[in-house]
Amino acid sequence: MSRLLVASLLTTSALLAPRAAAADNCSPARVMVVLDKSSSMVTGMVGADTKWDIARGGLGNLLDTYGTKAEFGLMTFPKPNQCGPGSLDVAPSLDNKTSIVNALGAPPPTSGNYTPMAQSLEAAAAEPSMQASRGPRHVVLITDGWQYCVPYDPQTRFDGTDAIAALNAKGITTWIVGFGAEVDAAALNQMALAAGTAKTGCDPTSEDPAAPNNCYFQVDNATELNQALSTIGGSVSAEICDGIDNDCDGLVDEDVTRSCSTACGAGTETCSAGTWGACDAPQPTTETCDGDDNDCDGEVDEDDSGLCSGEEVCTDGSCQPPNGEGESEGGMHAGCACDSSQAPGAGSFAMFGLLGALLLRRRRR
């Protein structure tokens, strides 16, 4: 083998090594979709489509965009019917769209499937594939109803919040999506609040699915469901500052920044190899006499010692002599060549007097 070929192979290996290492270190988020398969998902229509078909299409779109950036799995409830808690349909893995969409091929029956939402979230917390992993873990709940079994027990209405606590205890973050006007907004708001995924500025006391400021993701059609799932997908698959390739793109901690500030203004910190860099916001400096607030304490050229040399004082951004400095005893400003013993204008009066005397002598002649 020629030396040139050997050198070329070595160079190629060196170039490929970082990419292979990055792939080995890929540790994406693990996401379990917990989907309501109650009968109302097929009896409830949005236009010409059932909510089940819309949910199936929305999950397909989600996986088209984020299926290679996070490990997605699927649980549906109830299992096998009525009020049995949900169980695993598809284990989480990358590039899992075909398996998940195929698992959603059979719609729920038109009657007999209820909504054991809390029990299914508890099952997700105990699901072996959702136990400790290197990457972050998430559950995405999609439901169109209330916590409901037959006979209905109103005491169970807020059991979903307790189920969220079980997920929190496992380090699993839960996202709540309510589909349609028949959801229990009061319960879903409390669940989103407990999960730490409530929308900014939301009203956790709202009981109206049509309210504009619910804490969970309220969706009423395919477009809104796609938007909600895209927002969640972007959040769960985002690169974070941990020294790991979270989105499996061969890069580690790329473009990860966070806001920071000093007394002088706002800036950003940039992550590198799992560590946050210094804040690039303007830093306070020693106050100088220049008309600026150098030390960012809210005052400009304040009377700190050392702003000016000697007896000079800082005035209007420059060092100047103190008021009255340099005046002569006679009251004239230093540097004036006038005779301070002579009254102002005396020379002019003497000249006029001389001219007058000359004119008087001429007349007498």
Short mmCIF file of C-alpha atoms in Angstrom, two decimals:
data_model
loop_
_atom_site.label_atom_id
_atom_site.label_comp_id
_atom_site.label_asym_id
_atom_site.label_seq_id
_atom_site.Cartn_x
_atom_site.Cartn_y
_atom_site.Cartn_z
CA MET A 1 0.00 0.00 0.00
CA SER A 2 1.45 3.34 -0.98
CA ARG A 3 2.38 5.93 1.60
CA LEU A 4 -0.05 8.37 0.00
CA LEU A 5 -2.96 5.92 0.40
CA VAL A 6 -2.04 5.19 4.01
CA ALA A 7 -1.87 8.89 4.79
CA SER A 8 -5.24 9.42 3.13
CA LEU A 9 -6.85 6.63 5.15
CA LEU A 10 -5.41 7.97 8.38
CA THR A 11 -6.68 11.45 7.60
CA THR A 12 -10.15 10.12 6.80
CA SER A 13 -10.21 8.12 10.03
CA ALA A 14 -9.22 11.18 12.02
CA LEU A 15 -12.00 13.21 10.44
CA LEU A 16 -14.61 10.53 11.08
CA ALA A 17 -13.56 9.82 14.66
CA PRO A 18 -15.23 12.85 16.29
CA ARG A 19 -18.50 12.15 14.47
CA ALA A 20 -18.47 8.50 15.59
CA ALA A 21 -17.65 9.53 19.14
CA ALA A 22 -20.49 12.03 19.10
CA ALA A 23 -22.90 9.35 17.89
CA ASP A 24 -21.78 7.02 20.69
CA ASN A 25 -22.45 9.80 23.20
CA CYS A 26 -25.93 10.56 21.85
CA SER A 27 -28.40 10.42 24.71
CA PRO A 28 -31.79 11.76 23.59
CA ALA A 29 -34.82 12.49 25.69
CA ARG A 30 -37.21 9.60 26.25
CA VAL A 31 -40.86 10.50 25.66
CA MET A 32 -43.91 8.36 26.40
CA VAL A 33 -47.14 9.47 24.72
CA VAL A 34 -50.09 8.43 26.90
CA LEU A 35 -53.10 8.62 24.58
CA ASP A 36 -56.76 8.51 25.55
CA LYS A 37 -58.49 5.66 23.68
CA SER A 38 -61.90 6.19 25.24
CA SER A 39 -65.00 5.78 23.11
CA SER A 40 -65.52 9.53 22.89
CA MET A 41 -62.40 9.76 20.73
CA VAL A 42 -64.43 8.21 17.88
CA THR A 43 -67.91 9.44 18.72
CA GLY A 44 -66.65 13.03 19.01
CA MET A 45 -66.19 14.59 15.59
CA VAL A 46 -64.24 17.65 14.45
CA GLY A 47 -65.68 18.44 11.06
CA ALA A 48 -65.57 15.20 9.08
CA ASP A 49 -62.82 13.61 11.19
CA THR A 50 -62.88 11.77 14.48
CA LYS A 51 -60.65 13.00 17.28
CA TRP A 52 -58.90 9.63 17.09
CA ASP A 53 -57.94 10.17 13.43
CA ILE A 54 -56.78 13.70 14.18
CA ALA A 55 -54.65 12.47 17.09
CA ARG A 56 -53.15 9.73 14.93
CA GLY A 57 -52.25 12.25 12.23
CA GLY A 58 -50.87 14.73 14.76
CA LEU A 59 -48.58 12.13 16.29
CA GLY A 60 -47.38 11.18 12.81
CA ASN A 61 -46.48 14.82 12.14
CA LEU A 62 -44.72 15.05 15.50
CA LEU A 63 -42.60 12.01 14.69
CA ASP A 64 -41.78 13.30 11.21
CA THR A 65 -40.14 16.34 12.80
CA TYR A 66 -38.76 15.06 16.09
CA GLY A 67 -38.65 11.27 15.72
CA THR A 68 -34.88 11.27 15.19
CA LYS A 69 -34.23 13.78 17.97
CA ALA A 70 -35.96 11.99 20.87
CA GLU A 71 -37.00 8.44 21.73
CA PHE A 72 -40.80 8.24 21.47
CA GLY A 73 -42.98 5.45 22.84
CA LEU A 74 -46.73 4.88 23.15
CA MET A 75 -49.22 3.86 25.83
CA THR A 76 -52.99 3.92 25.29
CA PHE A 77 -55.80 3.66 27.82
CA PRO A 78 -57.99 1.94 28.87
CA LYS A 79 -56.56 -1.56 28.58
CA PRO A 80 -58.08 -3.84 27.57
CA ASN A 81 -61.32 -1.87 27.86
CA GLN A 82 -63.67 -0.07 30.25
CA CYS A 83 -61.45 1.24 33.08
CA GLY A 84 -58.31 -0.85 32.94
CA PRO A 85 -55.18 1.33 33.27
CA GLY A 86 -53.11 1.96 30.19
CA SER A 87 -50.17 -0.22 29.25
CA LEU A 88 -47.28 -0.19 26.82
CA ASP A 89 -47.98 -0.37 23.09
CA VAL A 90 -44.58 0.66 21.71
CA ALA A 91 -41.33 0.97 23.68
CA PRO A 92 -39.48 4.29 23.29
CA SER A 93 -36.79 4.45 20.62
CA LEU A 94 -35.49 6.74 17.91
CA ASP A 95 -37.12 6.81 14.47
CA ASN A 96 -40.21 5.03 15.77
CA LYS A 97 -42.94 6.53 13.60
CA THR A 98 -43.97 3.41 11.71
CA SER A 99 -44.41 1.32 14.85
CA ILE A 100 -46.41 4.01 16.66
CA VAL A 101 -48.70 4.89 13.75
CA ASN A 102 -49.36 1.21 13.09
CA ALA A 103 -50.25 0.69 16.77
CA LEU A 104 -52.90 3.38 16.37
CA GLY A 105 -54.49 1.68 13.38
CA ALA A 106 -57.40 0.17 15.33
CA PRO A 107 -59.74 2.87 16.70
CA PRO A 108 -61.52 2.53 20.04
CA PRO A 109 -65.03 1.04 20.21
CA THR A 110 -67.97 3.43 20.08
CA SER A 111 -68.97 2.50 23.63
CA GLY A 112 -67.55 0.81 26.72
CA ASN A 113 -64.13 2.50 26.87
CA TYR A 114 -63.89 5.01 29.73
CA THR A 115 -61.15 7.37 30.94
CA PRO A 116 -58.88 5.99 33.70
CA MET A 117 -56.51 8.91 33.19
CA ALA A 118 -54.90 8.98 36.65
CA GLN A 119 -54.40 5.21 36.77
CA SER A 120 -52.72 5.32 33.36
CA LEU A 121 -50.31 8.07 34.41
CA GLU A 122 -49.39 5.99 37.45
CA ALA A 123 -48.75 3.08 35.09
CA ALA A 124 -46.48 5.33 33.01
CA ALA A 125 -44.51 6.22 36.14
CA ALA A 126 -43.98 2.51 36.81
CA GLU A 127 -43.31 1.51 33.18
CA PRO A 128 -39.84 -0.16 33.05
CA SER A 129 -38.85 1.63 29.84
CA MET A 130 -39.36 4.98 31.59
CA GLN A 131 -37.06 4.32 34.50
CA ALA A 132 -33.70 6.08 34.93
CA SER A 133 -31.95 6.90 31.68
CA ARG A 134 -29.07 9.15 30.75
CA GLY A 135 -31.31 11.65 28.98
CA PRO A 136 -34.34 13.50 30.35
CA ARG A 137 -37.70 11.69 30.48
CA HIS A 138 -41.13 13.02 29.59
CA VAL A 139 -44.76 11.94 29.42
CA VAL A 140 -47.22 13.59 27.03
CA LEU A 141 -50.85 13.04 28.04
CA ILE A 142 -53.51 13.56 25.36
CA THR A 143 -57.10 13.25 26.60
CA ASP A 144 -60.55 14.38 25.53
CA GLY A 145 -62.43 13.79 28.77
CA TRP A 146 -62.61 13.68 32.55
CA GLN A 147 -61.17 11.23 35.03
CA TYR A 148 -64.11 8.86 34.62
CA CYS A 149 -65.06 5.27 35.32
CA VAL A 150 -68.43 3.58 35.81
CA PRO A 151 -69.85 4.16 38.31
CA TYR A 152 -68.48 7.71 38.41
CA ASP A 153 -66.91 8.76 41.69
CA PRO A 154 -66.54 12.55 42.01
CA GLN A 155 -63.94 12.02 44.72
CA THR A 156 -61.52 10.83 42.02
CA ARG A 157 -61.80 14.00 39.93
CA PHE A 158 -58.37 15.37 40.89
CA ASP A 159 -56.55 12.03 41.21
CA GLY A 160 -54.53 13.05 38.16
CA THR A 161 -52.61 15.54 40.30
CA ASP A 162 -51.51 12.71 42.61
CA ALA A 163 -50.40 10.73 39.56
CA ILE A 164 -48.31 13.72 38.44
CA ALA A 165 -46.64 13.67 41.86
CA ALA A 166 -45.66 10.03 41.24
CA LEU A 167 -44.13 11.00 37.89
CA ASN A 168 -42.33 13.96 39.46
CA ALA A 169 -40.84 11.65 42.08
CA LYS A 170 -39.33 9.57 39.26
CA GLY A 171 -37.86 12.67 37.61
CA ILE A 172 -40.33 12.49 34.72
CA THR A 173 -41.78 15.73 33.31
CA THR A 174 -45.42 15.62 32.18
CA TRP A 175 -47.09 17.69 29.47
CA ILE A 176 -50.88 17.97 29.38
CA VAL A 177 -52.96 18.26 26.19
CA GLY A 178 -56.74 18.56 26.44
CA PHE A 179 -58.59 17.79 23.20
CA GLY A 180 -62.08 19.23 22.71
CA ALA A 181 -64.69 21.06 24.72
CA GLU A 182 -65.57 18.14 27.03
CA VAL A 183 -62.29 18.05 28.97
CA ASP A 184 -62.11 18.80 32.69
CA ALA A 185 -60.23 22.10 32.51
CA ALA A 186 -60.07 22.47 36.30
CA ALA A 187 -58.33 19.11 36.73
CA LEU A 188 -56.02 19.56 33.74
CA ASN A 189 -54.95 23.02 34.93
CA GLN A 190 -54.00 21.61 38.32
CA MET A 191 -52.10 18.77 36.68
CA ALA A 192 -50.09 21.13 34.45
CA LEU A 193 -49.30 23.29 37.46
CA ALA A 194 -48.12 20.27 39.48
CA ALA A 195 -46.03 19.04 36.55
CA GLY A 196 -44.17 22.33 36.20
CA THR A 197 -45.23 22.68 32.56
CA ALA A 198 -47.93 25.31 33.06
CA LYS A 199 -47.96 28.08 30.48
CA THR A 200 -46.55 31.43 31.56
CA GLY A 201 -49.23 33.76 32.91
CA CYS A 202 -51.93 31.08 32.97
CA ASP A 203 -54.87 30.89 35.35
CA PRO A 204 -54.71 27.62 37.35
CA THR A 205 -58.20 28.25 38.75
CA SER A 206 -59.87 28.25 35.32
CA GLU A 207 -62.62 25.67 34.81
CA ASP A 208 -63.50 26.62 31.24
CA PRO A 209 -61.85 24.78 28.31
CA ALA A 210 -62.58 27.83 26.14
CA ALA A 211 -60.71 30.22 28.44
CA PRO A 212 -57.74 31.89 26.73
CA ASN A 213 -55.30 31.36 29.58
CA ASN A 214 -55.50 27.72 30.61
CA CYS A 215 -52.28 26.24 31.99
CA TYR A 216 -52.39 23.10 29.85
CA PHE A 217 -52.50 22.88 26.04
CA GLN A 218 -56.15 23.18 25.01
CA VAL A 219 -56.71 22.10 21.39
CA ASP A 220 -59.95 21.88 19.44
CA ASN A 221 -58.86 20.90 15.93
CA ALA A 222 -56.03 19.37 13.92
CA THR A 223 -54.14 22.64 13.48
CA GLU A 224 -54.11 23.40 17.20
CA LEU A 225 -53.08 19.84 18.05
CA ASN A 226 -50.18 20.00 15.58
CA GLN A 227 -49.07 23.32 17.07
CA ALA A 228 -49.21 22.01 20.63
CA LEU A 229 -47.32 18.81 19.81
CA SER A 230 -44.70 20.78 17.87
CA THR A 231 -44.15 23.08 20.85
CA ILE A 232 -43.81 20.11 23.18
CA GLY A 233 -41.58 18.24 20.72
CA GLY A 234 -39.25 21.21 20.45
CA SER A 235 -39.01 21.47 24.22
CA VAL A 236 -38.37 17.81 24.99
CA SER A 237 -35.78 17.36 22.22
CA ALA A 238 -33.89 20.59 22.82
CA GLU A 239 -30.14 20.48 23.38
CA ILE A 240 -29.27 21.25 26.99
CA CYS A 241 -26.01 22.17 28.71
CA ASP A 242 -24.85 18.76 29.93
CA GLY A 243 -21.93 17.69 27.74
CA ILE A 244 -24.20 15.23 25.88
CA ASP A 245 -25.59 15.21 22.35
CA ASN A 246 -29.25 15.42 23.38
CA ASP A 247 -30.78 15.76 19.91
CA CYS A 248 -28.53 13.18 18.23
CA ASP A 249 -27.25 15.48 15.49
CA GLY A 250 -23.58 14.67 16.09
CA LEU A 251 -22.93 17.90 17.99
CA VAL A 252 -22.67 18.48 21.73
CA ASP A 253 -24.18 21.52 23.49
CA GLU A 254 -24.40 23.47 20.23
CA ASP A 255 -26.11 26.87 20.27
CA VAL A 256 -27.14 26.48 23.92
CA THR A 257 -27.38 29.87 25.60
CA ARG A 258 -29.16 31.43 28.54
CA SER A 259 -29.85 34.98 29.63
CA CYS A 260 -27.73 36.70 32.25
CA SER A 261 -27.24 40.24 33.49
CA THR A 262 -25.10 42.57 35.55
CA ALA A 263 -25.87 45.94 37.10
CA CYS A 264 -24.90 47.44 33.73
CA GLY A 265 -27.29 45.48 31.48
CA ALA A 266 -28.33 42.18 29.90
CA GLY A 267 -26.21 39.55 28.20
CA THR A 268 -25.94 35.82 27.54
CA GLU A 269 -23.95 32.84 28.71
CA THR A 270 -22.93 30.17 26.19
CA CYS A 271 -22.54 26.50 27.03
CA SER A 272 -19.41 24.57 26.08
CA ALA A 273 -18.74 20.94 27.01
CA GLY A 274 -21.41 20.97 29.69
CA THR A 275 -20.23 24.17 31.38
CA TRP A 276 -21.70 27.65 31.20
CA GLY A 277 -19.30 30.33 30.04
CA ALA A 278 -18.95 33.83 31.44
CA CYS A 279 -21.75 36.35 31.09
CA ASP A 280 -21.02 38.75 28.22
CA ALA A 281 -23.12 41.57 29.69
CA PRO A 282 -21.33 44.92 30.28
CA GLN A 283 -19.37 44.86 33.53
CA PRO A 284 -19.10 47.68 36.10
CA THR A 285 -15.83 49.63 35.99
CA THR A 286 -14.24 52.28 38.19
CA GLU A 287 -16.12 55.56 38.09
CA THR A 288 -14.28 58.25 36.11
CA CYS A 289 -15.11 61.86 35.33
CA ASP A 290 -16.66 61.43 31.90
CA GLY A 291 -20.41 61.99 32.23
CA ASP A 292 -21.16 58.24 32.33
CA ASP A 293 -22.27 55.90 35.12
CA ASN A 294 -19.20 53.67 34.90
CA ASP A 295 -19.86 51.57 38.01
CA CYS A 296 -23.58 51.22 37.21
CA ASP A 297 -24.83 52.33 40.61
CA GLY A 298 -27.40 54.72 39.18
CA GLU A 299 -25.28 57.84 39.73
CA VAL A 300 -23.06 59.72 37.28
CA ASP A 301 -19.68 61.14 38.32
CA GLU A 302 -20.63 60.93 41.99
CA ASP A 303 -18.29 62.55 44.53
CA ASP A 304 -15.93 59.64 44.95
CA SER A 305 -12.34 60.41 45.84
CA GLY A 306 -9.90 60.24 42.98
CA LEU A 307 -12.15 61.32 40.13
CA CYS A 308 -9.96 64.40 39.58
CA SER A 309 -6.42 65.32 40.61
CA GLY A 310 -5.50 67.96 43.13
CA GLU A 311 -8.30 70.32 44.09
CA GLU A 312 -10.15 70.01 40.77
CA VAL A 313 -13.76 68.88 40.86
CA CYS A 314 -15.75 66.83 38.33
CA THR A 315 -18.28 69.09 36.62
CA ASP A 316 -20.33 68.16 33.56
CA GLY A 317 -18.06 65.22 32.75
CA SER A 318 -14.70 67.01 33.05
CA CYS A 319 -12.30 68.00 35.80
CA GLN A 320 -12.34 71.76 36.46
CA PRO A 321 -10.88 74.16 39.06
CA PRO A 322 -13.13 74.79 42.05
CA ASN A 323 -15.43 77.88 41.89
CA GLY A 324 -13.55 81.18 42.53
CA GLU A 325 -10.11 79.55 42.18
CA GLY A 326 -7.43 81.91 40.72
CA GLU A 327 -9.12 85.33 41.26
CA SER A 328 -6.84 88.24 42.31
CA GLU A 329 -7.27 90.26 45.49
CA GLY A 330 -8.74 93.15 43.51
CA GLY A 331 -11.50 91.00 42.19
CA MET A 332 -10.13 90.70 38.64
CA HIS A 333 -9.70 87.29 37.11
CA ALA A 334 -6.16 85.98 37.17
CA GLY A 335 -4.41 86.65 33.91
CA CYS A 336 -5.96 90.09 33.38
CA ALA A 337 -3.19 92.66 32.54
CA CYS A 338 -5.26 95.55 33.87
CA ASP A 339 -4.15 97.77 36.75
CA SER A 340 -6.56 96.94 39.50
CA SER A 341 -5.87 100.33 41.20
CA GLN A 342 -7.36 102.16 38.22
CA ALA A 343 -11.10 102.35 37.95
CA PRO A 344 -12.63 100.71 34.93
CA GLY A 345 -12.70 103.15 31.98
CA ALA A 346 -10.27 105.73 33.55
CA GLY A 347 -8.00 105.75 30.48
CA SER A 348 -10.93 106.61 28.24
CA PHE A 349 -11.99 109.54 30.45
CA ALA A 350 -8.40 110.96 30.39
CA MET A 351 -8.29 110.84 26.59
CA PHE A 352 -11.59 112.72 26.27
CA GLY A 353 -10.29 115.37 28.71
CA LEU A 354 -7.12 115.93 26.67
CA LEU A 355 -9.06 116.35 23.42
CA GLY A 356 -11.38 118.85 25.07
CA ALA A 357 -8.44 120.98 26.29
CA LEU A 358 -6.91 121.08 22.80
CA LEU A 359 -10.18 122.19 21.22
CA LEU A 360 -10.58 124.97 23.82
CA ARG A 361 -7.06 126.38 23.11
CA ARG A 362 -7.80 126.50 19.35
CA ARG A 363 -10.90 128.58 19.87
CA ARG A 364 -9.03 131.11 21.99
CA ARG A 365 -6.57 131.64 19.18
#
